[in-house]
PDB file of C-alpha atoms in Angstrom:
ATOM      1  CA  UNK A   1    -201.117 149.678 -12.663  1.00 69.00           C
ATOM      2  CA  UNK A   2    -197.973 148.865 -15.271  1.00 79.00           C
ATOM      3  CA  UNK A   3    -195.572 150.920 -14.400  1.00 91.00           C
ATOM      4  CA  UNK A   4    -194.079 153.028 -17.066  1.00 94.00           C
ATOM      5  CA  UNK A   5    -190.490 154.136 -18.300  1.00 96.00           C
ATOM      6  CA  UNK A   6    -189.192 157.301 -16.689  1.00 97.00           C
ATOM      7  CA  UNK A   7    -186.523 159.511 -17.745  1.00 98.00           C
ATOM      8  CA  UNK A   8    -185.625 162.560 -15.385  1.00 97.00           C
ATOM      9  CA  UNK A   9    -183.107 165.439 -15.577  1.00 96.00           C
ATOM     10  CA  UNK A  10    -181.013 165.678 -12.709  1.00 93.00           C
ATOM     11  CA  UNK A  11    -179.707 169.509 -13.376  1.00 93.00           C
ATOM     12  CA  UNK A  12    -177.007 170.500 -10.461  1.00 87.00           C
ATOM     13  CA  UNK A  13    -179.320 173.092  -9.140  1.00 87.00           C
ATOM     14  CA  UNK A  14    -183.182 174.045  -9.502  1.00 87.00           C
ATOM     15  CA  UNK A  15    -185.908 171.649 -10.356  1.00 92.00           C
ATOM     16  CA  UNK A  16    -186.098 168.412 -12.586  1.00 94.00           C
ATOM     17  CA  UNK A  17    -188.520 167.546 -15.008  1.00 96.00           C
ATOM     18  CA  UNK A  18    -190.126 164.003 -16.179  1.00 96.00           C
ATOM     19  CA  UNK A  19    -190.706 162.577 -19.405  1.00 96.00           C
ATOM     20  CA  UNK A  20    -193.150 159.436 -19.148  1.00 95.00           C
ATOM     21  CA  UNK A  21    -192.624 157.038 -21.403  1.00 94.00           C
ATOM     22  CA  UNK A  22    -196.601 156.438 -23.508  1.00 92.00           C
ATOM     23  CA  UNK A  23    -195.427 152.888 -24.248  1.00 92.00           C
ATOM     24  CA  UNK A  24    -192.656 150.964 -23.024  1.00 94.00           C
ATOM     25  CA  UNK A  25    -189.776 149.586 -24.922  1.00 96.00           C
ATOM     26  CA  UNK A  26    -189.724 146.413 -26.408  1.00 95.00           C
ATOM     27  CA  UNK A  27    -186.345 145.749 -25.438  1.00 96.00           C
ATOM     28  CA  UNK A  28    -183.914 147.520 -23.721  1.00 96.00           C
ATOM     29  CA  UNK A  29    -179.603 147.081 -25.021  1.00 97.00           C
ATOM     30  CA  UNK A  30    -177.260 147.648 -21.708  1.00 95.00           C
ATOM     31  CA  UNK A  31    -173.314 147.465 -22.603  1.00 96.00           C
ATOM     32  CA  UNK A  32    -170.626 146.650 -20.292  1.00 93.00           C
ATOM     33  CA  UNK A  33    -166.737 147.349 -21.466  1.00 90.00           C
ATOM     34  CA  UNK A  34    -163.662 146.821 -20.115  1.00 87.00           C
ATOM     35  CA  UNK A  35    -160.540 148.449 -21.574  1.00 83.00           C
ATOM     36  CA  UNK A  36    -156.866 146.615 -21.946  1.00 81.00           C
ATOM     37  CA  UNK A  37    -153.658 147.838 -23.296  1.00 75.00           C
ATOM     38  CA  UNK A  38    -151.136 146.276 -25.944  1.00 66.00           C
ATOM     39  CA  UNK A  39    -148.862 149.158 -26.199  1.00 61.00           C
ATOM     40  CA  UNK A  40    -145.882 147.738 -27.726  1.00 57.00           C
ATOM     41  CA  UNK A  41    -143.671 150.108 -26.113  1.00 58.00           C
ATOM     42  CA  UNK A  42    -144.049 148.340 -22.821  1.00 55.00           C
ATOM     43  CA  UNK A  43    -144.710 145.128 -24.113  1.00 54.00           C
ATOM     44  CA  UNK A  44    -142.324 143.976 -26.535  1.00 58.00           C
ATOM     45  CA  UNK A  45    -143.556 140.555 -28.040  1.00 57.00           C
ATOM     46  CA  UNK A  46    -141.291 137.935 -27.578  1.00 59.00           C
ATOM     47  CA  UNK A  47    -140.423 135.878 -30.655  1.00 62.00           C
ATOM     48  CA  UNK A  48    -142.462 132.743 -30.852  1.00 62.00           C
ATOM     49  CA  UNK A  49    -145.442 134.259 -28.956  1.00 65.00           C
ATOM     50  CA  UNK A  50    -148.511 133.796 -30.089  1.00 67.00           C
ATOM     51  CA  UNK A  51    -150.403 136.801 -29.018  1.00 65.00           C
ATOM     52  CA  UNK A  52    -149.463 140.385 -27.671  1.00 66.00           C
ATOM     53  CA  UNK A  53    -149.175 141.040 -23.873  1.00 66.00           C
ATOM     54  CA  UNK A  54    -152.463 142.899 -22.845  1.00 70.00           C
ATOM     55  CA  UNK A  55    -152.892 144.497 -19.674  1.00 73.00           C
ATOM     56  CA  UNK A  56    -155.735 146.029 -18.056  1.00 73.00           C
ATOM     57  CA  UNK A  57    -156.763 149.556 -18.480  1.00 73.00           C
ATOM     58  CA  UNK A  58    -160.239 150.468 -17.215  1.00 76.00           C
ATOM     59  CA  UNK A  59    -163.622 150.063 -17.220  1.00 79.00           C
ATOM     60  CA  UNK A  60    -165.438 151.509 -19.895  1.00 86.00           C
ATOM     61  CA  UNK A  61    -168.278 153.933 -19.439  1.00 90.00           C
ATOM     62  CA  UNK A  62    -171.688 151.930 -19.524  1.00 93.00           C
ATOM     63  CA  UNK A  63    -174.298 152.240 -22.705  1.00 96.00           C
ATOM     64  CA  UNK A  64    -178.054 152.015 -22.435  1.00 97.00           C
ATOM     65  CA  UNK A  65    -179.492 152.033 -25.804  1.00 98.00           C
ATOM     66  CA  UNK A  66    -183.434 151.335 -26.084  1.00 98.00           C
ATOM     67  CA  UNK A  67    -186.617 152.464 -28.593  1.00 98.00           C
ATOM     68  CA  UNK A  68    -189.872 154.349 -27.686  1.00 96.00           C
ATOM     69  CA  UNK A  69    -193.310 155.095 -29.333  1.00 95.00           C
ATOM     70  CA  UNK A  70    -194.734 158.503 -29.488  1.00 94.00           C
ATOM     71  CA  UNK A  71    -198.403 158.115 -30.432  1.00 93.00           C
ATOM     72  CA  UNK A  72    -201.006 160.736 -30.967  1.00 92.00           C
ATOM     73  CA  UNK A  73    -203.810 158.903 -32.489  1.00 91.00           C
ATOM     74  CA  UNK A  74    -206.007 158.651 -29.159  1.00 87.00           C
ATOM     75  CA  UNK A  75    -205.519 155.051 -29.530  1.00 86.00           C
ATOM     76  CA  UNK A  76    -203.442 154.852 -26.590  1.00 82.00           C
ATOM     77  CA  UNK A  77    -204.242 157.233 -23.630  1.00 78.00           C
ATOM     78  CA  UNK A  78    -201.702 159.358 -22.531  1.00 75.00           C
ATOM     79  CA  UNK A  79    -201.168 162.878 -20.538  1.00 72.00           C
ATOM     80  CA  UNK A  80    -198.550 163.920 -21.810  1.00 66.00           C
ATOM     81  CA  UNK A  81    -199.291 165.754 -24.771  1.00 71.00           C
ATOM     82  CA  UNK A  82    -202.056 166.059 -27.318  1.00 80.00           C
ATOM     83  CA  UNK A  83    -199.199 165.932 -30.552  1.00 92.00           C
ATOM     84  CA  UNK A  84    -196.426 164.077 -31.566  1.00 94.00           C
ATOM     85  CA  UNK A  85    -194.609 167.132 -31.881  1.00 94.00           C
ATOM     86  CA  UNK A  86    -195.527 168.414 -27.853  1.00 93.00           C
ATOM     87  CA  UNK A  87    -194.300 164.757 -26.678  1.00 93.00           C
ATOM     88  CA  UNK A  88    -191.094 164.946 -28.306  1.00 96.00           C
ATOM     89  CA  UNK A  89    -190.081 168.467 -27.104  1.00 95.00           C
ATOM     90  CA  UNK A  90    -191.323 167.101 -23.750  1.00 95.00           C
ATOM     91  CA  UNK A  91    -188.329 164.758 -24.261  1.00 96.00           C
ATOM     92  CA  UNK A  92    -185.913 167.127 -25.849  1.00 97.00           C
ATOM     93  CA  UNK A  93    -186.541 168.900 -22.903  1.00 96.00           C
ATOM     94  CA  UNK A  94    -185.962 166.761 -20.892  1.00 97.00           C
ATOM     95  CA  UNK A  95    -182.685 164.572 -22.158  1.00 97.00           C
ATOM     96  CA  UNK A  96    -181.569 166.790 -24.791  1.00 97.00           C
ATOM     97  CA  UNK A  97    -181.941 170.624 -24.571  1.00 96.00           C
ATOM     98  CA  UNK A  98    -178.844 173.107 -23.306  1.00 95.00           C
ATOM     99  CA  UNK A  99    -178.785 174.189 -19.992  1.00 93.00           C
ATOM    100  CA  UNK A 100    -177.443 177.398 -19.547  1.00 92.00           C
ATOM    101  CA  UNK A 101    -176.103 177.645 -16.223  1.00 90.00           C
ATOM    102  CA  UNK A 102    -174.330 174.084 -16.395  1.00 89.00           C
ATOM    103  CA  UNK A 103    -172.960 175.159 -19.909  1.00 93.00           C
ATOM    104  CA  UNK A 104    -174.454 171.720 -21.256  1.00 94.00           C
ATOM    105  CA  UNK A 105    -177.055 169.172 -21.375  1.00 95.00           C
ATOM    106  CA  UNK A 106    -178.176 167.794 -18.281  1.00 95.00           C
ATOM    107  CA  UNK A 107    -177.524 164.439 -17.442  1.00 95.00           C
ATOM    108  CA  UNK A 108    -180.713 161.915 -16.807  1.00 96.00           C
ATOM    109  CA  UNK A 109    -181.957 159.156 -14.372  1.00 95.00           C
ATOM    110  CA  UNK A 110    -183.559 156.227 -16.390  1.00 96.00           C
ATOM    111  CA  UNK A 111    -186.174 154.177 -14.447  1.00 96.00           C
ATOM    112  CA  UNK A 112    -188.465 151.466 -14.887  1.00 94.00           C
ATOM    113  CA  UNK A 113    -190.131 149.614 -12.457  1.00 87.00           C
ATOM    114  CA  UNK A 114    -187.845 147.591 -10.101  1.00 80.00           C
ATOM    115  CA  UNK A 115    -184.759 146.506 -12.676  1.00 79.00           C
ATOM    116  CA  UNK A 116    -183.716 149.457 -14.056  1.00 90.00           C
ATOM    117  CA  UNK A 117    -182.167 152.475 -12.658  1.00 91.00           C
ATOM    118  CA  UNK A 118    -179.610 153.835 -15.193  1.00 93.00           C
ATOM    119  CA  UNK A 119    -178.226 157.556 -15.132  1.00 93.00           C
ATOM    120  CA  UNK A 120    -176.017 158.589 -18.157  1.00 95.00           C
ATOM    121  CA  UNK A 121    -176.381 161.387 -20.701  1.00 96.00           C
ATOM    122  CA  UNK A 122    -178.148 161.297 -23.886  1.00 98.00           C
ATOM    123  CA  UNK A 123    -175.400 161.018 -26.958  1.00 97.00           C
ATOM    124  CA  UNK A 124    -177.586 160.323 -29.599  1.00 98.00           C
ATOM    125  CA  UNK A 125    -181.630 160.333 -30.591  1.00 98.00           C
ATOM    126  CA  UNK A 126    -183.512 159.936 -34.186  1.00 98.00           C
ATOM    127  CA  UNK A 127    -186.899 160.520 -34.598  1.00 98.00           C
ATOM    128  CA  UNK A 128    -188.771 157.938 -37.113  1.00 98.00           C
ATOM    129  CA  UNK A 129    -191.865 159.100 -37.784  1.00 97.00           C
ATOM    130  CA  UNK A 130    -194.656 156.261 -39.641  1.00 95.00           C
ATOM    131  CA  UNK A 131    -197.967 158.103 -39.689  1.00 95.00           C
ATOM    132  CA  UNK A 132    -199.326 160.880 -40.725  1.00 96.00           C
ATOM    133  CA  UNK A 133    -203.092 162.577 -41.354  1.00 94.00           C
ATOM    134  CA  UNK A 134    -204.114 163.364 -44.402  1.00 94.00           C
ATOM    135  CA  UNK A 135    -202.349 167.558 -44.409  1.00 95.00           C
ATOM    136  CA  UNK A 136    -199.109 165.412 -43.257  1.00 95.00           C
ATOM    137  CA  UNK A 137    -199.095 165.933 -39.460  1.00 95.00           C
ATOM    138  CA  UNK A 138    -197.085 163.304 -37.907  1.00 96.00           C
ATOM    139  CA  UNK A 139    -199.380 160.867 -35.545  1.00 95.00           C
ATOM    140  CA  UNK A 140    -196.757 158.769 -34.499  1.00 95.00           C
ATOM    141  CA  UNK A 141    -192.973 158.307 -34.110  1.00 97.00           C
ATOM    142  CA  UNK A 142    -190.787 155.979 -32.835  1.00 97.00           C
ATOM    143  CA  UNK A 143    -187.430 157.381 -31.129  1.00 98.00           C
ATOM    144  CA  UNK A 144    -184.330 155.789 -30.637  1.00 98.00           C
ATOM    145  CA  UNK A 145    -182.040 156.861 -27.730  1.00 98.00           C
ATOM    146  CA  UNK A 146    -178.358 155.964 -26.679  1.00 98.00           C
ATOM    147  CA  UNK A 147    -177.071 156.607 -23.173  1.00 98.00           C
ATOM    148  CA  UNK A 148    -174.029 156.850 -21.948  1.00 96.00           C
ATOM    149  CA  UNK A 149    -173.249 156.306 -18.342  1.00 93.00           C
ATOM    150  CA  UNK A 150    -172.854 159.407 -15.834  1.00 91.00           C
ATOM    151  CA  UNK A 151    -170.883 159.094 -12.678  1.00 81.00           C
ATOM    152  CA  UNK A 152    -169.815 162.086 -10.404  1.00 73.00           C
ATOM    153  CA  UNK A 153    -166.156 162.143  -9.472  1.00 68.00           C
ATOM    154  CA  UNK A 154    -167.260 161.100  -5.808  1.00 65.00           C
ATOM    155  CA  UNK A 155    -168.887 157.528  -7.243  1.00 64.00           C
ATOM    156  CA  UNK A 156    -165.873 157.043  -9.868  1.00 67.00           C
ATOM    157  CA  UNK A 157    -163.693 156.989  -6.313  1.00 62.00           C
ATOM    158  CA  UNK A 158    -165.826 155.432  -4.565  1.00 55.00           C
ATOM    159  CA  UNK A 159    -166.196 152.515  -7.095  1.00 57.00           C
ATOM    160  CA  UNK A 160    -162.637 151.885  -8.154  1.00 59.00           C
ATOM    161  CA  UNK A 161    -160.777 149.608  -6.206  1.00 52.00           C
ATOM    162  CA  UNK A 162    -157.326 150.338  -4.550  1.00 45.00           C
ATOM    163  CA  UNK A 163    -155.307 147.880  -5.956  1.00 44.00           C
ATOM    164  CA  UNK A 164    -156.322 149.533  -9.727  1.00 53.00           C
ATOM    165  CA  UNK A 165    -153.150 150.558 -11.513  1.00 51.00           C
ATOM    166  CA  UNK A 166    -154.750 154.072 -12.177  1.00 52.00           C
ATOM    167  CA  UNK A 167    -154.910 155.099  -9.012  1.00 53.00           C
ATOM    168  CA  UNK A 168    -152.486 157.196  -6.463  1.00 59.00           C
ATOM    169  CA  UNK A 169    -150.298 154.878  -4.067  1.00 72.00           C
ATOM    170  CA  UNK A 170    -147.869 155.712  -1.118  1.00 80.00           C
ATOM    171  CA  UNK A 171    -145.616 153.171   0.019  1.00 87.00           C
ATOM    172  CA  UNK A 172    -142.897 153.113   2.769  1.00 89.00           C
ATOM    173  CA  UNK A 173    -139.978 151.521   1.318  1.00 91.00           C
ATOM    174  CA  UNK A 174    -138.994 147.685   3.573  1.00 91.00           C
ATOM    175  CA  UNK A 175    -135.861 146.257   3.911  1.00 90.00           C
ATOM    176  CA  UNK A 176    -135.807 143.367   0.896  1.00 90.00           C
ATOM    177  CA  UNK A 177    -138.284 145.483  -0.782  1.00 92.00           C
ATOM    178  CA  UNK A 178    -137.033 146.419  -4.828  1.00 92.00           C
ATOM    179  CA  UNK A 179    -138.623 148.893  -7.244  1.00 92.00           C
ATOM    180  CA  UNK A 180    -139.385 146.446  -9.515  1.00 90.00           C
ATOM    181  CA  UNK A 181    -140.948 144.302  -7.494  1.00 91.00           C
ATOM    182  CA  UNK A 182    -143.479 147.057  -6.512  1.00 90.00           C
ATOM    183  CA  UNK A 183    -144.328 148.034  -9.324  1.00 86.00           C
ATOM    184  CA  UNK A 184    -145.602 144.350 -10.123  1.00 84.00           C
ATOM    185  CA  UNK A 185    -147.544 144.556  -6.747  1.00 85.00           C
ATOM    186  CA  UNK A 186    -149.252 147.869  -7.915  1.00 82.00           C
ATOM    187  CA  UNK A 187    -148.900 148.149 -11.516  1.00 78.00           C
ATOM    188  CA  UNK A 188    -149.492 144.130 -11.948  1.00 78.00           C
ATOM    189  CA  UNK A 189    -146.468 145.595 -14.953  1.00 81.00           C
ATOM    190  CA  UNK A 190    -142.634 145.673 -13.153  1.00 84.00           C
ATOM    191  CA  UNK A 191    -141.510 147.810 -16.330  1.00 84.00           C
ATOM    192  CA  UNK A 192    -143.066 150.986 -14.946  1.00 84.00           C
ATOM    193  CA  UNK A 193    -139.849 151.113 -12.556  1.00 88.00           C
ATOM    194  CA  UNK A 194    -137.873 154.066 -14.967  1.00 87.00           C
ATOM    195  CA  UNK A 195    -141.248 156.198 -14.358  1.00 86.00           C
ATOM    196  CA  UNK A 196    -141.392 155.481 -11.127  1.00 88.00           C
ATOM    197  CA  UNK A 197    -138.129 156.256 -10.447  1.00 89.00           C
ATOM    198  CA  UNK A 198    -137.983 159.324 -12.719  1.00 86.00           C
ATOM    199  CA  UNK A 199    -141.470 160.633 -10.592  1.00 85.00           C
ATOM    200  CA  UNK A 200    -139.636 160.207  -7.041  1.00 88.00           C
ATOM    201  CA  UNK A 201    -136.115 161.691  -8.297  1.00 87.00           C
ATOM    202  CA  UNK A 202    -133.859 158.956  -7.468  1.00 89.00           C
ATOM    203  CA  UNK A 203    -130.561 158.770  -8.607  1.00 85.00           C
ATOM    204  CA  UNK A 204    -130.474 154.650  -8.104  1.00 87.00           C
ATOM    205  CA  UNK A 205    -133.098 152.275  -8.112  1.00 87.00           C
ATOM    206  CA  UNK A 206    -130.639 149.953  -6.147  1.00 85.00           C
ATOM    207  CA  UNK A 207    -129.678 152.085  -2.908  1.00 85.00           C
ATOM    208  CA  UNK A 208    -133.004 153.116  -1.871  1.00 91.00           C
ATOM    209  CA  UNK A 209    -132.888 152.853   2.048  1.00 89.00           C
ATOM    210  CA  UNK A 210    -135.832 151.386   4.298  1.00 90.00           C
ATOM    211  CA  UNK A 211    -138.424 153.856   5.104  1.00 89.00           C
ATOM    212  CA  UNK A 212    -138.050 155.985   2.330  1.00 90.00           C
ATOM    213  CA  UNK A 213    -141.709 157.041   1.157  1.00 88.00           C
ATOM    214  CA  UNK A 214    -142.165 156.533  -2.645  1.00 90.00           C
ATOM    215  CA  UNK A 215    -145.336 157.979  -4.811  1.00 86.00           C
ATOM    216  CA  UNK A 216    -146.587 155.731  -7.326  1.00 84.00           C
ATOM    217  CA  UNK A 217    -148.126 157.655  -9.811  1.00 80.00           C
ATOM    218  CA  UNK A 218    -151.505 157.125 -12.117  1.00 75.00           C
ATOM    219  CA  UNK A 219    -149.394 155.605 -15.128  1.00 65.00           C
ATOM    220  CA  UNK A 220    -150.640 153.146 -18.162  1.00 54.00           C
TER     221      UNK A 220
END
């Protein structure tokens, strides 16, 4: 039995619902980003260098962008509605319509077989539609869908690494230790030292005595 492209609403209470792909996509367009900075504020470009200092920012939010058929010329066998028109509210149901109690769309799971497992929310979808009977009925469509990736605050945690400059830190001031220095070790930047200063209230960046606990705020 192929198995078939799956895309199901995961709503934050009550019960999902499936739209089942008729045919699968041809191909299937997953995006990876990562985000730097340049800001020129922080990194003034020294004369004679060739490029700006960048410095990392993030990773950016995933993108699964893919094409469907809708068919409703009893060509190809299918369940899951008689019309083009009952498929695709199927799928508007599904990926697109407003839920009420969440005060938005619900965000989706995306499977197919054993590779892909993708949850996101639906940002765009246009409807193509290439055949018609003779009164103009629509017999088939093809829909094109763009995903963006959905992650609960729990897995953005979970995923992020500790060392990542936009993230929280504690750390108990050492003898030898200097503000600058740790704000390299955290920041990977040691220009953030004014802010972090500024954030702990410290009068001197130079008299800071051993075991003094200093925040290091979510800067960049």
């Amino acid at each position: 039995m192929v198995d078939k492209l799956k895309i199901v609403s995961m709503p934050s209470s009550g019960s999902s619902q499936t739209f089942t792909a008729m045919l699968n996509p041809n191909s299937i367009k997953h995006d990876f980003g990562i985000g730097y900075t340049d800001d020129p504020c922080k990194h003034q470009q020294s004369q004679g260098d060739i490029a700006p200092t960048v410095q990392f920012q993030g990773y950016q939010s995933e993108k699964l962008d893919f094409e469907i058929m809708i068919d409703a010329t009893g060509v190809v066998e299918y369940t899951g509605g008689e019309s083009v028109q009952d498929q695709l509210n199927q799928l508007k149901s599904v990926a697109y319509a407003y839920n009420g109690k969440q005060h938005e769309p619900n965000p989706v799971k995306i499977t197919w077989g054993s590779t892909l497992s993708f949850r996101g929310r639906l940002t765009s979808m246009a409807v193509s539609y290439v055949l018609f009977d003779s009164s103009g009925v629509p017999l088939r469509a093809t829909v094109t869908m763009n995903f963006t990736q959905f992650l609960t605050e729990q897995e953005k945690e979970a995923l992020a690494k500790k060392s990542s400059p936009d993230l929280t830190h504690y750390v108990v001031f050492k003898a030898g230790d200097t503000l600058p220095s740790l704000c390299h070790q955290i920041y990977n930047d040691s220009s953030y030292y004014p802010e972090v200063a500024a954030y702990n209230q410290l009068s001197s960046v130079r008299g800071i005595r051993p075991g003094t606990k200093l925040y290091f705020p979510p800067l960049g």
